[in-house]
Amino acid sequence: MPLPCDGSDPKGSAYYCSPDTEILTKGYVNLTGAGNQEFLVLYLYKSVEGIPFEAYLTLFRQTNGKAVPVNTVELYKGESTAEPGDAVYDPGLKKVYVHRYEFKLITENNTSRFGKGELLEAAIVEVQNGKLVKTGQLAKK
């Protein structure tokens, strides 16, 4: 995992040891030119209260039957009123777009929950010299 995990700390373990994960590539891809044995994983860390806190993207390569992390790039850091999500991998351009939305309070049938509001920004990640690099940030003005 991108962040260290301290399972002995009950408050910290909910944050550091239990990120939401999403595999972004369908099967193996060739992002770095090293062969069709690579895949991308998005890690979304939330605070104990369930508020998105940090997001990372890790490139893995299958080597000798094991998934080995190549490198990790930080997408967003710091507790926020916005939620990272909807990561999209474009195989043609070999780019990843990770969108960040504002929170929206949704009330239905006398119950309330937070959902995705307006799109605020998108992080752009590409491979350069065999590693993931955050190359841009598109923000709503």
PDB file of C-alpha atoms in Angstrom, residues 26-83:
ATOM      1  CA  LYS A  26      -9.002  -4.240 -17.666  1.00  0.00           C
ATOM      2  CA  GLY A  27      -6.470  -7.075 -17.650  1.00  0.00           C
ATOM      3  CA  TYR A  28      -2.794  -6.418 -18.222  1.00  0.00           C
ATOM      4  CA  VAL A  29      -1.517  -3.484 -20.275  1.00  0.00           C
ATOM      5  CA  ASN A  30       1.832  -2.237 -21.546  1.00  0.00           C
ATOM      6  CA  LEU A  31       2.236   1.234 -20.071  1.00  0.00           C
ATOM      7  CA  THR A  32       6.021   1.487 -19.827  1.00  0.00           C
ATOM      8  CA  GLY A  33       7.076  -0.559 -22.848  1.00  0.00           C
ATOM      9  CA  ALA A  34       8.304  -3.408 -20.639  1.00  0.00           C
ATOM     10  CA  GLY A  35       5.622  -5.840 -21.877  1.00  0.00           C
ATOM     11  CA  ASN A  36       1.935  -6.607 -21.405  1.00  0.00           C
ATOM     12  CA  GLN A  37       2.193  -7.474 -17.711  1.00  0.00           C
ATOM     13  CA  GLU A  38       1.302  -4.172 -16.013  1.00  0.00           C
ATOM     14  CA  PHE A  39      -1.803  -2.865 -14.251  1.00  0.00           C
ATOM     15  CA  LEU A  40      -2.904   0.226 -12.290  1.00  0.00           C
ATOM     16  CA  VAL A  41      -4.472   0.370  -8.813  1.00  0.00           C
ATOM     17  CA  LEU A  42      -6.120   3.461  -7.296  1.00  0.00           C
ATOM     18  CA  TYR A  43      -5.915   3.780  -3.486  1.00  0.00           C
ATOM     19  CA  LEU A  44      -8.406   6.071  -1.746  1.00  0.00           C
ATOM     20  CA  TYR A  45      -7.785   6.708   1.941  1.00  0.00           C
ATOM     21  CA  LYS A  46     -10.584   8.003   4.165  1.00  0.00           C
ATOM     22  CA  SER A  47     -10.508   9.432   7.667  1.00  0.00           C
ATOM     23  CA  VAL A  48     -12.146   7.618  10.574  1.00  0.00           C
ATOM     24  CA  GLU A  49     -15.197   9.770   9.905  1.00  0.00           C
ATOM     25  CA  GLY A  50     -15.319   8.499   6.298  1.00  0.00           C
ATOM     26  CA  ILE A  51     -14.123  11.714   4.640  1.00  0.00           C
ATOM     27  CA  PRO A  52     -11.789  11.172   1.667  1.00  0.00           C
ATOM     28  CA  PHE A  53      -8.297  12.199   2.699  1.00  0.00           C
ATOM     29  CA  GLU A  54      -5.680  11.108   0.176  1.00  0.00           C
ATOM     30  CA  ALA A  55      -5.545   9.337  -3.171  1.00  0.00           C
ATOM     31  CA  TYR A  56      -2.631   7.506  -4.815  1.00  0.00           C
ATOM     32  CA  LEU A  57      -2.121   5.583  -8.049  1.00  0.00           C
ATOM     33  CA  THR A  58       0.294   2.628  -8.171  1.00  0.00           C
ATOM     34  CA  LEU A  59       1.703   0.914 -11.250  1.00  0.00           C
ATOM     35  CA  PHE A  60       2.268  -2.836 -10.754  1.00  0.00           C
ATOM     36  CA  ARG A  61       4.141  -5.292 -12.974  1.00  0.00           C
ATOM     37  CA  GLN A  62       3.651  -9.067 -12.929  1.00  0.00           C
ATOM     38  CA  THR A  63       7.127 -10.559 -12.477  1.00  0.00           C
ATOM     39  CA  ASN A  64       7.824 -14.255 -11.810  1.00  0.00           C
ATOM     40  CA  GLY A  65       4.218 -14.839 -10.726  1.00  0.00           C
ATOM     41  CA  LYS A  66       4.125 -11.886  -8.314  1.00  0.00           C
ATOM     42  CA  ALA A  67       2.621  -8.418  -8.608  1.00  0.00           C
ATOM     43  CA  VAL A  68       5.494  -6.044  -7.916  1.00  0.00           C
ATOM     44  CA  PRO A  69       4.888  -2.302  -7.415  1.00  0.00           C
ATOM     45  CA  VAL A  70       6.883  -0.211  -9.905  1.00  0.00           C
ATOM     46  CA  ASN A  71       6.050   3.197  -8.435  1.00  0.00           C
ATOM     47  CA  THR A  72       3.306   5.264  -6.837  1.00  0.00           C
ATOM     48  CA  VAL A  73       2.165   8.802  -7.568  1.00  0.00           C
ATOM     49  CA  GLU A  74       0.265  11.023  -5.132  1.00  0.00           C
ATOM     50  CA  LEU A  75      -2.933  12.395  -6.675  1.00  0.00           C
ATOM     51  CA  TYR A  76      -4.543  14.332  -3.833  1.00  0.00           C
ATOM     52  CA  LYS A  77      -3.475  14.893  -0.244  1.00  0.00           C
ATOM     53  CA  GLY A  78      -5.115  16.452   2.765  1.00  0.00           C
ATOM     54  CA  GLU A  79      -8.600  16.212   4.184  1.00  0.00           C
ATOM     55  CA  SER A  80     -11.029  17.929   1.919  1.00  0.00           C
ATOM     56  CA  THR A  81     -14.622  18.695   1.179  1.00  0.00           C
ATOM     57  CA  ALA A  82     -14.080  17.075  -2.198  1.00  0.00           C
ATOM     58  CA  GLU A  83     -14.117  13.397  -3.067  1.00  0.00           C
TER      59      GLU A  83
END
